[in-house]
mmCIF file of C-alpha atoms in Angstrom:
data_model
loop_
_atom_site.group_PDB
_atom_site.id
_atom_site.type_symbol
_atom_site.label_atom_id
_atom_site.label_comp_id
_atom_site.label_asym_id
_atom_site.label_seq_id
_atom_site.Cartn_x
_atom_site.Cartn_y
_atom_site.Cartn_z
ATOM 1 C CA MET A 417 20.010 -127.884 -67.665
ATOM 2 C CA LYS A 418 21.756 -130.969 -68.997
ATOM 3 C CA GLU A 419 24.514 -130.404 -66.358
ATOM 4 C CA LYS A 420 21.906 -130.588 -63.648
ATOM 5 C CA GLN A 421 20.423 -133.793 -64.936
ATOM 6 C CA ALA A 422 23.862 -135.319 -65.248
ATOM 7 C CA VAL A 423 24.612 -134.491 -61.634
ATOM 8 C CA LYS A 424 21.150 -135.808 -60.539
ATOM 9 C CA ALA A 425 21.662 -139.150 -62.533
ATOM 10 C CA LYS A 426 25.078 -139.528 -60.890
ATOM 11 C CA LEU A 427 23.774 -138.775 -57.541
ATOM 12 C CA ASP A 428 20.964 -141.193 -57.954
ATOM 13 C CA CYS A 429 23.372 -143.848 -59.158
ATOM 14 C CA GLU A 430 25.730 -143.411 -56.205
ATOM 15 C CA LEU A 431 22.879 -143.411 -53.589
ATOM 16 C CA ARG A 432 20.917 -146.385 -55.250
ATOM 17 C CA GLU A 433 22.089 -148.605 -52.611
ATOM 18 C CA LEU A 434 21.404 -146.411 -49.610
ATOM 19 C CA HIS A 435 18.025 -146.853 -47.846
ATOM 20 C CA PHE A 436 16.614 -145.294 -44.845
ATOM 21 C CA THR A 437 15.490 -148.176 -42.469
ATOM 22 C CA GLY A 438 14.698 -146.161 -39.322
ATOM 23 C CA TYR A 439 11.276 -144.663 -40.767
ATOM 24 C CA ASP A 440 9.148 -146.330 -38.152
ATOM 25 C CA ASN A 441 11.562 -145.639 -35.257
ATOM 26 C CA VAL A 442 11.389 -141.943 -36.277
ATOM 27 C CA LEU A 443 7.747 -141.790 -36.764
ATOM 28 C CA GLN A 444 7.389 -143.417 -33.296
ATOM 29 C CA LYS A 445 9.580 -140.718 -31.616
ATOM 30 C CA THR A 446 7.912 -137.720 -33.245
ATOM 31 C CA GLN A 447 4.281 -138.800 -32.696
ATOM 32 C CA ALA A 448 4.300 -139.698 -28.879
ATOM 33 C CA ARG A 449 0.975 -141.678 -28.163
ATOM 34 C CA SER A 450 1.009 -142.583 -24.486
ATOM 35 C CA LEU A 451 1.433 -140.323 -21.400
ATOM 36 C CA SER A 452 4.706 -141.996 -20.617
ATOM 37 C CA GLU A 453 6.018 -141.624 -24.309
ATOM 38 C CA LYS A 454 4.780 -137.724 -24.056
ATOM 39 C CA LEU A 455 6.711 -137.276 -20.702
ATOM 40 C CA SER A 456 9.812 -138.998 -21.991
ATOM 41 C CA SER A 457 9.910 -136.736 -24.984
ATOM 42 C CA PHE A 458 9.234 -133.762 -23.017
ATOM 43 C CA TRP A 459 12.284 -134.637 -20.595
ATOM 44 C CA ASN A 460 14.401 -135.559 -23.421
ATOM 45 C CA LYS A 461 14.635 -131.854 -24.692
ATOM 46 C CA GLU A 462 17.717 -129.787 -24.612
ATOM 47 C CA LEU A 463 17.324 -126.382 -22.972
ATOM 48 C CA GLU A 464 19.713 -123.535 -23.694
ATOM 49 C CA ILE A 465 19.694 -121.013 -20.663
ATOM 50 C CA PRO A 466 21.503 -117.760 -21.319
ATOM 51 C CA VAL A 467 24.010 -117.215 -18.508
ATOM 52 C CA LEU A 468 24.201 -113.448 -18.427
ATOM 53 C CA PRO A 469 20.643 -112.724 -17.742
ATOM 54 C CA VAL A 470 20.246 -115.486 -15.267
ATOM 55 C CA VAL A 471 23.299 -114.118 -13.599
ATOM 56 C CA PHE A 472 21.970 -110.510 -13.724
ATOM 57 C CA ALA A 473 18.527 -111.487 -12.257
ATOM 58 C CA ALA A 474 20.103 -113.380 -9.607
ATOM 59 C CA GLY A 475 22.427 -110.433 -8.556
ATOM 60 C CA ILE A 476 19.396 -107.976 -8.652
ATOM 61 C CA PHE A 477 17.397 -110.549 -6.465
ATOM 62 C CA PHE A 478 20.105 -110.970 -3.850
ATOM 63 C CA THR A 479 20.962 -107.110 -3.795
ATOM 64 C CA ALA A 480 17.387 -106.403 -3.318
ATOM 65 C CA SER A 481 16.940 -108.907 -0.368
ATOM 66 C CA ILE A 482 20.070 -107.602 1.258
ATOM 67 C CA ILE A 483 18.891 -103.881 1.146
ATOM 68 C CA LYS A 484 15.371 -105.052 2.080
ATOM 69 C CA ASP A 485 17.140 -106.788 5.153
ATOM 70 C CA ASP A 486 19.366 -103.751 5.906
ATOM 71 C CA LEU A 487 16.230 -101.286 5.874
ATOM 72 C CA PHE A 488 14.212 -103.714 8.053
ATOM 73 C CA LYS A 489 17.115 -103.833 10.702
ATOM 74 C CA GLN A 490 17.419 -100.009 10.534
ATOM 75 C CA ASP A 491 13.587 -99.547 11.030
ATOM 76 C CA ILE A 492 13.665 -101.818 14.100
ATOM 77 C CA ALA A 493 16.741 -100.193 15.470
ATOM 78 C CA ALA A 494 15.084 -96.802 15.283
ATOM 79 C CA ARG A 495 11.964 -98.147 16.736
ATOM 80 C CA LYS A 496 13.804 -99.685 19.776
ATOM 81 C CA ASP A 497 13.765 -96.356 21.601
ATOM 82 C CA ASN A 498 10.315 -95.387 20.481
ATOM 83 C CA GLU A 499 7.217 -96.509 22.726
ATOM 84 C CA MET A 500 3.810 -97.724 21.733
ATOM 85 C CA ILE A 501 0.869 -95.833 22.831
ATOM 86 C CA GLN A 502 -2.826 -96.881 22.835
ATOM 87 C CA ILE A 503 -5.424 -94.507 21.591
ATOM 88 C CA ALA A 504 -9.079 -95.278 21.134
ATOM 89 C CA GLY A 505 -8.301 -98.984 21.352
ATOM 90 C CA SER A 506 -5.610 -98.847 18.697
ATOM 91 C CA MET A 507 -1.807 -99.136 19.156
ATOM 92 C CA TYR A 508 0.484 -96.448 17.574
ATOM 93 C CA TRP A 509 4.193 -95.611 17.577
ATOM 94 C CA LYS A 510 4.346 -92.453 19.636
ATOM 95 C CA ASP A 511 6.585 -90.730 17.011
ATOM 96 C CA ASP A 512 3.977 -91.491 14.212
ATOM 97 C CA TYR A 513 1.201 -90.513 16.173
ATOM 98 C CA GLU A 514 2.738 -87.273 17.266
ATOM 99 C CA LYS A 515 3.734 -86.461 13.504
ATOM 100 C CA ALA A 516 -0.125 -87.318 12.410
ATOM 101 C CA VAL A 517 -1.448 -85.085 15.084
ATOM 102 C CA GLU A 518 1.008 -82.075 13.968
ATOM 103 C CA LEU A 519 0.035 -82.668 10.283
ATOM 104 C CA HIS A 520 -3.692 -82.527 11.237
ATOM 105 C CA GLU A 521 -3.280 -79.387 13.257
ATOM 106 C CA ASN A 522 -1.259 -77.654 10.638
ATOM 107 C CA LYS A 523 -3.997 -78.500 8.049
ATOM 108 C CA GLY A 524 -6.686 -76.859 10.246
ATOM 109 C CA GLU A 525 -4.819 -73.472 10.636
ATOM 110 C CA ASN A 526 -4.627 -73.144 6.669
#
C-alpha cells in the first residue's frame, strides 16, 4: 500500500508541470452545435471497409449479371425462329400456346 502511495506521489511530482490546455478545443469538436460542424464531424470519420466481403459481393454481382445476359440472349435466339400468334385479342408465342393447349387437353383426359 505504501508502495502505491510512493509511486503516486512520484508521478504527481513529475507531472506537476504538465497541464492540458486543449480542453475547450476538444469539447468543441465532440459537441458539434451547428449543421456545418455536424457535417464536418460526419465527413471527418475514418471508415474501415473489409476488402474480402466487398470483392466477393462484387464478384457475385458481376457473375449474376453475365449469366442473366447470357440467358436472355439464349432466350431471344431461341425465340427468333418462333412466331407470334394472336388469339382472343392477346399475343402468344406459338410454342408456348401449343404447350399450354396440350397441358389443358391432358388434364381433361384424366
